[in-house]
Coordinates of C-alpha atoms and ligand atoms in Angstrom, one line a residue:
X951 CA 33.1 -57.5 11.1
X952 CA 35.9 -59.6 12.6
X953 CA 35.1 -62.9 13.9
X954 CA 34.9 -63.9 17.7
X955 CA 38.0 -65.9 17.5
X956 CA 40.1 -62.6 16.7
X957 CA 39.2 -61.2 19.8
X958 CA 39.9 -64.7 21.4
X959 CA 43.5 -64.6 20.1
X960 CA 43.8 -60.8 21.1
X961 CA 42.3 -61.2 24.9
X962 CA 44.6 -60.4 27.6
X963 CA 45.9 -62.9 30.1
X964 CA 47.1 -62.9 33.4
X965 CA 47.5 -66.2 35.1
X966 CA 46.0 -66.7 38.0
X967 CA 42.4 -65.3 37.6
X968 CA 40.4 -68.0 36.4
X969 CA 36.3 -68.7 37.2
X970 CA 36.5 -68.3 41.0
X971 CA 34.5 -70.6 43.4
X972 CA 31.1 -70.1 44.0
X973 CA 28.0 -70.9 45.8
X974 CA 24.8 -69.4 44.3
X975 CA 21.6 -69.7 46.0
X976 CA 18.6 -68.4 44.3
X977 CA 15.1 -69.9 46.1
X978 CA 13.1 -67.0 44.7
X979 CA 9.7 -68.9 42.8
X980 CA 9.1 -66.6 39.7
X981 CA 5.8 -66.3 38.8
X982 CA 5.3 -64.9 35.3
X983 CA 2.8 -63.5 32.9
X984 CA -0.3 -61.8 32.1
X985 CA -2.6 -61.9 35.4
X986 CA 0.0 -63.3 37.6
X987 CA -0.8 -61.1 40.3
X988 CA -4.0 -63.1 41.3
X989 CA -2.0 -65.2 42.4
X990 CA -1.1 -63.2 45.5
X991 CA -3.1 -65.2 47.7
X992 CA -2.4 -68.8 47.5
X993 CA 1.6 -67.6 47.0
X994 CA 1.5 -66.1 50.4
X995 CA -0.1 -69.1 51.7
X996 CA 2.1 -71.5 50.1
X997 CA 5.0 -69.3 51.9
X998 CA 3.6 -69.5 55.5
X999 CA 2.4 -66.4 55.9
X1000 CA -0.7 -65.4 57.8
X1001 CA -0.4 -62.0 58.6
X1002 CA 0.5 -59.9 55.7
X1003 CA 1.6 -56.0 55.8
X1004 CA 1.2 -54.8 52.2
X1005 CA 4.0 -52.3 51.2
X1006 CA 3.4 -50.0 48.3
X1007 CA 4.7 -46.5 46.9
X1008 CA 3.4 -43.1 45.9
X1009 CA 0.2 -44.1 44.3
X1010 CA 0.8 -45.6 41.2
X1011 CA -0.7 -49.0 42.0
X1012 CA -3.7 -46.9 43.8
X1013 CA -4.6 -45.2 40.8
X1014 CA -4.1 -48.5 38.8
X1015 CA -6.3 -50.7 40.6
X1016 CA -3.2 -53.2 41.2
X1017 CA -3.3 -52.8 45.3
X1018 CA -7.5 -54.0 45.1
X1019 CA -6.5 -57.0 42.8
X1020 CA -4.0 -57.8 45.3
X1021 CA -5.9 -57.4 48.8
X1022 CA -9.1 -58.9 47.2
X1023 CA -6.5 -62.3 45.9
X1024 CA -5.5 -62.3 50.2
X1025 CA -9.0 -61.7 51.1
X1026 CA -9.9 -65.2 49.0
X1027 CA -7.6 -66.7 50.8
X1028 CA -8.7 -65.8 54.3
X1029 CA -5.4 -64.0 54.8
X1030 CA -5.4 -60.9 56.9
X1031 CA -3.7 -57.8 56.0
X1032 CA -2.0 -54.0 56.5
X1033 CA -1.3 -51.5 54.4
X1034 CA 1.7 -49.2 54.9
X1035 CA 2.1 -47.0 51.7
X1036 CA 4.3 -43.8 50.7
X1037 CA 7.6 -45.5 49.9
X1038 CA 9.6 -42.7 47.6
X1039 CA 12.0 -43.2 44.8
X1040 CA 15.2 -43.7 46.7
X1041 CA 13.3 -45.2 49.5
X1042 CA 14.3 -43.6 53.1
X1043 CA 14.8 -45.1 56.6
X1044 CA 12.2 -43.1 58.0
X1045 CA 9.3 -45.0 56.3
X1046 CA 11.5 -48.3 57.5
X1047 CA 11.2 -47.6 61.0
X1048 CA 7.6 -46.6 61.0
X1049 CA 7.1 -50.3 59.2
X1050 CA 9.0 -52.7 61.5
X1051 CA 6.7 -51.0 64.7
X1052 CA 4.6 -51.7 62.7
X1053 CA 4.8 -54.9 62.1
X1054 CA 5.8 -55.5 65.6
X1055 CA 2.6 -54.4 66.7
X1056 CA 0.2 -56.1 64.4
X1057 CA 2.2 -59.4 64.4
X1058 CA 2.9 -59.4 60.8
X1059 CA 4.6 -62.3 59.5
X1060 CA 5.0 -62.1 55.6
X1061 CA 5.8 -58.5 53.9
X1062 CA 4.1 -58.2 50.5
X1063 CA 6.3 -55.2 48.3
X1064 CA 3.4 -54.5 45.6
X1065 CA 5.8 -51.8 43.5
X1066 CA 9.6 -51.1 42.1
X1067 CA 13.1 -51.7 43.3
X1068 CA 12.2 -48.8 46.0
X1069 CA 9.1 -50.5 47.5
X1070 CA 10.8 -54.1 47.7
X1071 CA 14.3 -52.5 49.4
X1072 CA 12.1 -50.9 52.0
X1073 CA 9.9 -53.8 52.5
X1074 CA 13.1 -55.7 53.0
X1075 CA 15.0 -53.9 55.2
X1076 CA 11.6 -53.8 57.5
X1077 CA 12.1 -57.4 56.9
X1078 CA 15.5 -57.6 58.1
X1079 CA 14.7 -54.7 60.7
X1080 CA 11.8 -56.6 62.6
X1081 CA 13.4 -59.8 63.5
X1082 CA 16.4 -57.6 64.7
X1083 CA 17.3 -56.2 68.0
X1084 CA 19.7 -53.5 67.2
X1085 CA 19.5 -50.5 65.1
X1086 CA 18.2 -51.9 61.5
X1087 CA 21.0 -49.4 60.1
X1088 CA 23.9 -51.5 61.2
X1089 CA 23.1 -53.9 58.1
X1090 CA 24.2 -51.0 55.6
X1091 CA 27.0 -50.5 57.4
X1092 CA 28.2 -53.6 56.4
X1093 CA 26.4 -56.5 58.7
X1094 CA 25.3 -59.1 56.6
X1095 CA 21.7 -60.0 57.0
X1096 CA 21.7 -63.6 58.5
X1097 CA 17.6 -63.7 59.6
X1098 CA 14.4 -61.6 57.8
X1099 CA 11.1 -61.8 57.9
X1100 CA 9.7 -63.8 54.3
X1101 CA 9.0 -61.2 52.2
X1102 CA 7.4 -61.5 48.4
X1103 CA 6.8 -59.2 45.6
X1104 CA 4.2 -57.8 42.8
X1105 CA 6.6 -56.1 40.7
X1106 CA 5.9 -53.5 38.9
X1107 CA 8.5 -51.5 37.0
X1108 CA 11.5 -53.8 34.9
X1109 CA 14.9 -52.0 36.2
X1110 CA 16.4 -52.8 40.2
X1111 CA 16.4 -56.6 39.8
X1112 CA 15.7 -56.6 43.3
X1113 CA 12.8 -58.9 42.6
X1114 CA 15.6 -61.2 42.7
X1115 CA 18.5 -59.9 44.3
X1116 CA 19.7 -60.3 48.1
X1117 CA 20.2 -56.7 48.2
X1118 CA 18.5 -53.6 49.7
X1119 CA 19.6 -49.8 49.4
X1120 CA 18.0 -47.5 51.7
X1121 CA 18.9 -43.8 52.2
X1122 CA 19.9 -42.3 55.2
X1123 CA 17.9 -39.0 55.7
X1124 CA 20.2 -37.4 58.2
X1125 CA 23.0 -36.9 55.9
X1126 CA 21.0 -37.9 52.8
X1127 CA 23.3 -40.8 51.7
X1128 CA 22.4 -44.1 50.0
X1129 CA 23.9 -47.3 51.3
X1130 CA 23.5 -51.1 51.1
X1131 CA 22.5 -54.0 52.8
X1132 CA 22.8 -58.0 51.8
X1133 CA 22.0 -61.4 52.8
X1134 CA 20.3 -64.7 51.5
X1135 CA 17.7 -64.3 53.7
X1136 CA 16.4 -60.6 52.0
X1137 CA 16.0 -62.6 48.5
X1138 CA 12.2 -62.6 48.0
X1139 CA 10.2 -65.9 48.3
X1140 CA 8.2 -65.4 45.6
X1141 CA 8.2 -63.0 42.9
X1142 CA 4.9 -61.9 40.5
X1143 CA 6.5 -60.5 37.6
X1144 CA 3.3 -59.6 35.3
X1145 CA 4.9 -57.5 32.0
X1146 CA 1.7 -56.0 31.3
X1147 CA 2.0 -54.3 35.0
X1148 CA 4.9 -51.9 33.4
X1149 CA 2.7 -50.3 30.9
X1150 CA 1.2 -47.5 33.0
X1151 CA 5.3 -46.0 33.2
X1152 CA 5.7 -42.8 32.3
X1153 CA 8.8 -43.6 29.1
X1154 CA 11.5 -41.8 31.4
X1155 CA 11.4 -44.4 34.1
X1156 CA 10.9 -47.1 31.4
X1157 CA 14.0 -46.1 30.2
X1158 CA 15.6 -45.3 33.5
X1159 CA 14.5 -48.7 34.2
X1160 CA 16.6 -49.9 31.2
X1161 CA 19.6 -48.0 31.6
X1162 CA 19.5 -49.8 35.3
X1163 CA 19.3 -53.3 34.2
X1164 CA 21.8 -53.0 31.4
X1165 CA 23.8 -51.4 34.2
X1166 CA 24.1 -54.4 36.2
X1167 CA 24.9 -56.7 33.1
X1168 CA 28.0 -53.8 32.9
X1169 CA 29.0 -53.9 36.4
X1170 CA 29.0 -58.0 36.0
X1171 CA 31.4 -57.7 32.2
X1172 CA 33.9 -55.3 34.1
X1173 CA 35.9 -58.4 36.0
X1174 CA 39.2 -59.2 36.8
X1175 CA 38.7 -62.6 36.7
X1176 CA 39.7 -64.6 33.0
X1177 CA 38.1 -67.6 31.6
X1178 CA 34.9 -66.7 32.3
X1179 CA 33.2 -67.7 28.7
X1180 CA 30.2 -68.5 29.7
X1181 CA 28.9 -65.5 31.8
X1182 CA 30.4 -63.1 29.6
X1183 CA 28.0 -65.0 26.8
X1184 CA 25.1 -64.8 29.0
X1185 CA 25.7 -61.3 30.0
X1186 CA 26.4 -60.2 26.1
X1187 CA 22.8 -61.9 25.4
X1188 CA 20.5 -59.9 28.1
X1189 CA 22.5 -56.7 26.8
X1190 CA 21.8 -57.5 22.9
X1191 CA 18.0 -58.4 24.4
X1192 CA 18.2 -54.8 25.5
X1193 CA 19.7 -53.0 22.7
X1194 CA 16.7 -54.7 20.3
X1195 CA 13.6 -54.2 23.0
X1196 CA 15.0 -50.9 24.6
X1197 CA 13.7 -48.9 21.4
X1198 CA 11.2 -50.6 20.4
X1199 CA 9.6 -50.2 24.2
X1200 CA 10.2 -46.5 23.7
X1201 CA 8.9 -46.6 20.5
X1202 CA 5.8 -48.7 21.7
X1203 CA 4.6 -48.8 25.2
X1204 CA 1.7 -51.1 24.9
X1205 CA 3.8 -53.5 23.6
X1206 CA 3.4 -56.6 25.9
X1207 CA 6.4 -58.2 24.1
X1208 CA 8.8 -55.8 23.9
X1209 CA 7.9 -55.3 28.1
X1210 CA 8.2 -59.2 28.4
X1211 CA 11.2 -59.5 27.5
X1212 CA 13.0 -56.4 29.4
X1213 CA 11.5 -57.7 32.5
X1214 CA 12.6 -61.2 32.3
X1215 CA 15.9 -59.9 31.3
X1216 CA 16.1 -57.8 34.1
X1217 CA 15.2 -60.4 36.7
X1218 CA 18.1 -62.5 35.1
X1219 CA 20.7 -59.3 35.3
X1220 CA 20.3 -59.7 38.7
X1221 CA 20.1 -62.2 40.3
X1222 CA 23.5 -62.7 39.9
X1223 CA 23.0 -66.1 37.7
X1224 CA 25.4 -64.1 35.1
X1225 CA 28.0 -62.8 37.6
X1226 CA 29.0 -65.6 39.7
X1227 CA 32.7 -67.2 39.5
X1228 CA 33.7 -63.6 38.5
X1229 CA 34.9 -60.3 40.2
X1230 CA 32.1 -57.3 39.5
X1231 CA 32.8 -53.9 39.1
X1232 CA 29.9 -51.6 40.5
X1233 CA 31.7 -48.1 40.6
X1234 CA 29.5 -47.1 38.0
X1235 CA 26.5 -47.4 41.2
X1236 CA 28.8 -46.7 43.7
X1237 CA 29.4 -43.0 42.3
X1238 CA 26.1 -42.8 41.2
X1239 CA 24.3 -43.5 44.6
X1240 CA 25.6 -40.5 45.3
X1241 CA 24.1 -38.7 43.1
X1242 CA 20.3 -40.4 43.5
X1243 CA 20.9 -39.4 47.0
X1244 CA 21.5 -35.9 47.0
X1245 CA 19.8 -35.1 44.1
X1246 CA 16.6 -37.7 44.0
X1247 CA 16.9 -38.2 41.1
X1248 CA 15.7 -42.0 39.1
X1249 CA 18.9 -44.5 39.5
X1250 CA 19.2 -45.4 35.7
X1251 CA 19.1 -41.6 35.3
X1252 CA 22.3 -41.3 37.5
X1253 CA 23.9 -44.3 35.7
X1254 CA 23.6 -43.2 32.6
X1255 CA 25.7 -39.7 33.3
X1256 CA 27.7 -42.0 35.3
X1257 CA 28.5 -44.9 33.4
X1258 CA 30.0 -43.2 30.3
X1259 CA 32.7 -41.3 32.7
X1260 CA 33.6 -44.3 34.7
X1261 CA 34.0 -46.5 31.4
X1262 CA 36.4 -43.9 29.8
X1263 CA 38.3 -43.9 33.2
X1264 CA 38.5 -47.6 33.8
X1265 CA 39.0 -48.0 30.0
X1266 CA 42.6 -48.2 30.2
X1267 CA 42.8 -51.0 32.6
X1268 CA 41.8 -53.6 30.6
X1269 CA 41.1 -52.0 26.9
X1270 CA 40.0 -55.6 25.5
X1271 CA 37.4 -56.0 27.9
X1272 CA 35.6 -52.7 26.2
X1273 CA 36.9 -53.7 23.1
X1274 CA 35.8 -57.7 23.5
X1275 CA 31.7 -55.6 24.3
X1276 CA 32.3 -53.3 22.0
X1277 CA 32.6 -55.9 19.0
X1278 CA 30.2 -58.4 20.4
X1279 CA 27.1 -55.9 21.3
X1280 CA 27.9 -52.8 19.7
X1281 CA 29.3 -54.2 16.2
X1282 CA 32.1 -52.0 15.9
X1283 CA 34.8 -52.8 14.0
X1284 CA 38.2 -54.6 15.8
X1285 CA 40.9 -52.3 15.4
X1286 CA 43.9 -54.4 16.4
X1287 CA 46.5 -51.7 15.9
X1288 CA 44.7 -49.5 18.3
X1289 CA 42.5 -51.8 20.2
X1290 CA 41.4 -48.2 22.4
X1291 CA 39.7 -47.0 19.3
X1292 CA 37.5 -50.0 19.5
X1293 CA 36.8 -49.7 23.0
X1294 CA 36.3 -45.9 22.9
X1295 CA 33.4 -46.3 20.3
X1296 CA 31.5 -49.2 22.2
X1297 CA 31.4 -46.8 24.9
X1298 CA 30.4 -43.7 22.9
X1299 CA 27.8 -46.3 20.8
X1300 CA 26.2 -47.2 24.7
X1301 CA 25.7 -43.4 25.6
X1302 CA 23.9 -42.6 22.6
X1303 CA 21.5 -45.6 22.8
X1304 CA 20.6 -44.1 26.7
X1305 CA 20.4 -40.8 25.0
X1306 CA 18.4 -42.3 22.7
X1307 CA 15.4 -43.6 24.3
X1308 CA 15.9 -40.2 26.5
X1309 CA 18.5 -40.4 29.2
X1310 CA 20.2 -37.5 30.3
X1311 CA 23.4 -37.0 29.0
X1312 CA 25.1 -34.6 31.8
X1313 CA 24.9 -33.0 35.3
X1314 CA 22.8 -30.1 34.1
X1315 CA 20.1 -32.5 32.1
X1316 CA 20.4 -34.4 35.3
X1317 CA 19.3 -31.6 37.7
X1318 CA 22.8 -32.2 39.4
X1319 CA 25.8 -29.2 40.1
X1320 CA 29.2 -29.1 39.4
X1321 CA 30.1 -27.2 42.8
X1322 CA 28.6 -29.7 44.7
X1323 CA 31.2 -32.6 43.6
X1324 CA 33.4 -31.7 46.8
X1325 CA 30.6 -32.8 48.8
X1326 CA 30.2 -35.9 46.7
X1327 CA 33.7 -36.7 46.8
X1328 CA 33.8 -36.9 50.6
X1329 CA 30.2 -38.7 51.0
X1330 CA 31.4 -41.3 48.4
X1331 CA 35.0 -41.8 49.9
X1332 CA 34.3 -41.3 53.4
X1333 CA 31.0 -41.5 54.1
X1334 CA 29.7 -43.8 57.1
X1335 CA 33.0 -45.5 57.9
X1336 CA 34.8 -45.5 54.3
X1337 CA 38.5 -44.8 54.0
X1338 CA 39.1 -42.3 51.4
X1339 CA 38.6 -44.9 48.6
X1340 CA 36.1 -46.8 46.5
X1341 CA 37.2 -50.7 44.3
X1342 CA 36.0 -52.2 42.0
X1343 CA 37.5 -52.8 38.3
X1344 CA 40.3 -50.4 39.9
X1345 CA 40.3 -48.6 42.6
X1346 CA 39.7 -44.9 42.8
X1347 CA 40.8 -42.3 45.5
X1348 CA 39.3 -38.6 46.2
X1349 CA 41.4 -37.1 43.3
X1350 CA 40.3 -39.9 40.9
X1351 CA 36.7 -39.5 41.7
X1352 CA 36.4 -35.7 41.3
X1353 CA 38.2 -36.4 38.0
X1354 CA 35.1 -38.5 37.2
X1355 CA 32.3 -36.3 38.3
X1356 CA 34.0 -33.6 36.6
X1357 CA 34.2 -35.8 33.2
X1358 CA 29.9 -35.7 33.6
X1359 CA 29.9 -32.0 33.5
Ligands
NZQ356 O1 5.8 -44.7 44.0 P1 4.9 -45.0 42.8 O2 3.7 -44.1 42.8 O3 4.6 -46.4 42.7 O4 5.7 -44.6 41.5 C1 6.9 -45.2 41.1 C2 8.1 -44.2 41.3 O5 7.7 -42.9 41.2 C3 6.9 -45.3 39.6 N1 6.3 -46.6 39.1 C4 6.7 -47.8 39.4 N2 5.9 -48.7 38.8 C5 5.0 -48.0 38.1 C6 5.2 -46.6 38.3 N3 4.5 -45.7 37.7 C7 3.5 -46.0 36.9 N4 3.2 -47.3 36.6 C8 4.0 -48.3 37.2 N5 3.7 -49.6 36.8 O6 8.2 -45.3 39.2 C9 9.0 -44.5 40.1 C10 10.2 -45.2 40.4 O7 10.0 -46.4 41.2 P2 11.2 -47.1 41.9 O8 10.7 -48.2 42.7 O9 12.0 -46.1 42.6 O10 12.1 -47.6 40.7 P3 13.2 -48.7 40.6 O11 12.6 -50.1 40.4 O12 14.1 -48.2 39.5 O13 14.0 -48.7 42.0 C11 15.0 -47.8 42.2 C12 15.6 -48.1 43.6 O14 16.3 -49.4 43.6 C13 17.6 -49.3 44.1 C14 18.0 -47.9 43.6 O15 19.1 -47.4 44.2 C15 16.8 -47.1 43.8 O16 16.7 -46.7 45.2 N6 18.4 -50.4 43.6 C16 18.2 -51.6 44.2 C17 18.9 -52.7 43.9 C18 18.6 -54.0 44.6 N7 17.8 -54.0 45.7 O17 19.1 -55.1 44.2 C19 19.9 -52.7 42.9 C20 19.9 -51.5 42.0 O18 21.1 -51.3 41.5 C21 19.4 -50.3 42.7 O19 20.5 -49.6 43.3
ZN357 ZN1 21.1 -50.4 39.7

């Protein structure tokens, strides 16, 4: 294999993109490791809270006996409590507005998210939602969320990052679309991140869960911006972490490890410590959204039909970007005489590790249909005030997006 320093020499430049200012506030505490979730109680304490509505989904932490751990760690604190479960996968506004009354009328003050990505978004846009006099919608059509209720989390599935993140994505049930909502004040005050919680997943949503995270480490590499060393090192580290764990996760579910190091890795993938200074792609989950939307099915599922497409598309762009991953994560081989051959087999190397640990590989694994993409294509482009285009990396119109969907066929 090449050395680093060829790809150095072989990067392109364009003056006038360097490491962009930035401000990066991350207050979430992390609390991590086996048993962690006893300490429910005394985190909710030390966060002012004193009237706690517990947020959970479907019934996995039911049947686990995670939600008893929990409520008995408040109930040794002294700190009352409600429960408001039945958050799905792709969590709606429905379940939202039935939380912030809610909350409203039991004078809740702290929201406790005891799940995955779908349980924390919902329990952050109730959050945002109670303290809010307007339609809690108006933040995912593009408000920035300025004031929220303190909300914390038990986390239970490695994959959203929201654990970390200042984001929420809710879908809208009248029209079924998926949109999102940010702001400093959504980022969790405490998160209990206990690896030995993830064991009970069923392997597809462990692996959808690592197609996710290793999506956002993508979305981050895909910039504009040059002379970013250090992220793109960072970022090239959490997806190596991934490529080594991912397998032997799969391979292995018990293994407290393996599950230790995905979830740490996703926490880090997102809370944007690797993607500051830098311009972000995320068309890969813009497109996608779509797709969870309509069809419900898991996000990581989505991405990984998705990504593939939208990597060959952008590929052209900036070929030694792919190429620069290709080499570094994938070890292929630098080909400096056709650079695109390089690129073209880190991305073909990345879909067959998701197909790999058992990712769906096209719309009809996915449970998606080609003669819906017309309907996709106008969601995506002008769905709920956009214009007829999405950006990122590049930026795509109607034409270019039906292109992509098609290419997932
Ligand atoms: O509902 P329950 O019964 O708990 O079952 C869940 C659900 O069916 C199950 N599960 C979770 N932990 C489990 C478990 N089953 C057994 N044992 C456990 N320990 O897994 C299923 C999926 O859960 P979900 O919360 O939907 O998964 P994930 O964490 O992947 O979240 C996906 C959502 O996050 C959004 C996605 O769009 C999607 O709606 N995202 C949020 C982001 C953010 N806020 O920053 C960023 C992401 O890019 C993403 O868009
Ligand atoms: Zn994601």
């Amino acid at each position: 294999m090449l050395s680093f320093t060829h790809i150095e020499g072989c990067r392109l430049r364009q003056k006038g993109y360097y490491m962009e200012n930035f401000s990066f506030y991350s207050p979430t505490c992390f609390v991590f490791g086996k048993d962690s979730e006893e300490k429910a109680g005394s985190l909710v304490k030390r966060f002012g809270g004193s009237k706690v509505l517990i947020h959970y989904g479907g019934g996995s932490v039911v049947r686990s006996g995670l939600l008893d751990r929990v409520k008995k760690s408040l109930d040794d604190k002294g700190i009352p409590h409600v429960e408001l479960g039945g958050v799905k996968p792709n969590p709606r506004d429905g379940l939202v507005y039935e939380g912030i009354d809610l909350c409203k009328k039991e004078n809740v003050d702290f929201i406790l998210a005891v799940g995955g990505g779908s349980v924390i978004d919902s329990s952050k846009a109730i959050a945002a939602g109670v303290l809010y006099d307007g339609d809690f919608w108006d933040f995912y059509r593009g408000q920035w969320i300025e004031d929220a209720l303190p909300v914390g989390t038990v986390l239970t599935i490695a994959a959203a990052g929201s654990e970390g993140s200042p984001d929420s994505v809710i879908t809208r049930e009248d029209g079924m679309f998926k949109r999102g909502a940010s702001g400093d004040a959504i980022r969790p005050k405490f998160s209990i991140l206990n690896p030995a919680l993830t064991q009970t997943l069923p392997p597809y949503q462990t692996a959808a869960g690592i197609t996710d995270i290793m999506a956002h480490l993508y979305e981050r590499y895909l910039t504009n911006t040059e002379e970013v060393e250090v992220t793109d090192r960072l970022i090239e580290a959490l997806l190596l972490t991934m490529v080594h764990e991912g397998p032997r996760v799969i391979a292995d579910p018990d293994n407290y490890d393996a599950r230790a190091n995905i979830m740490w890795a996703g926490t880090m993938a997102h809370t944007n410590a690797v993607g500051v200074g830098r311009s972000q792609d995320w068309l890969s989950h813009t497109i996608e959204h779509e797709l969870s939307a309509l069809y419900d099915c898991a996000h990581g599922a989505g991405l990984a039909v998705t990504m593939p497409a939208v990597f060959t598309y952008e590929m052209s762009h900036n070929v030694m970007r792919f190429a620069q991953v290709a080499v570094r994560v994938w070890g292929c081989q630098m080909d400096f005489a056709h650079p695109e051959v390089t690129a073209k087999a880190g991305i073909e190397a990345f879909r067959n590790f998701l197909i790999s640990i058992g990712m769906p590989k096209n719309f009809e694994e996915l449970g998606a249909k080609e003669e819906d993409i017309p309907k996709l294509v106008d969601v995506l482009c002008n769905g709920d005030g956009r214009k007829g285009t999405i950006s990122g990396f590049i930026t795509l119109n109607e034409e270019e997006c039906t292109e992509i969907y098609k290419m997932m066929v």
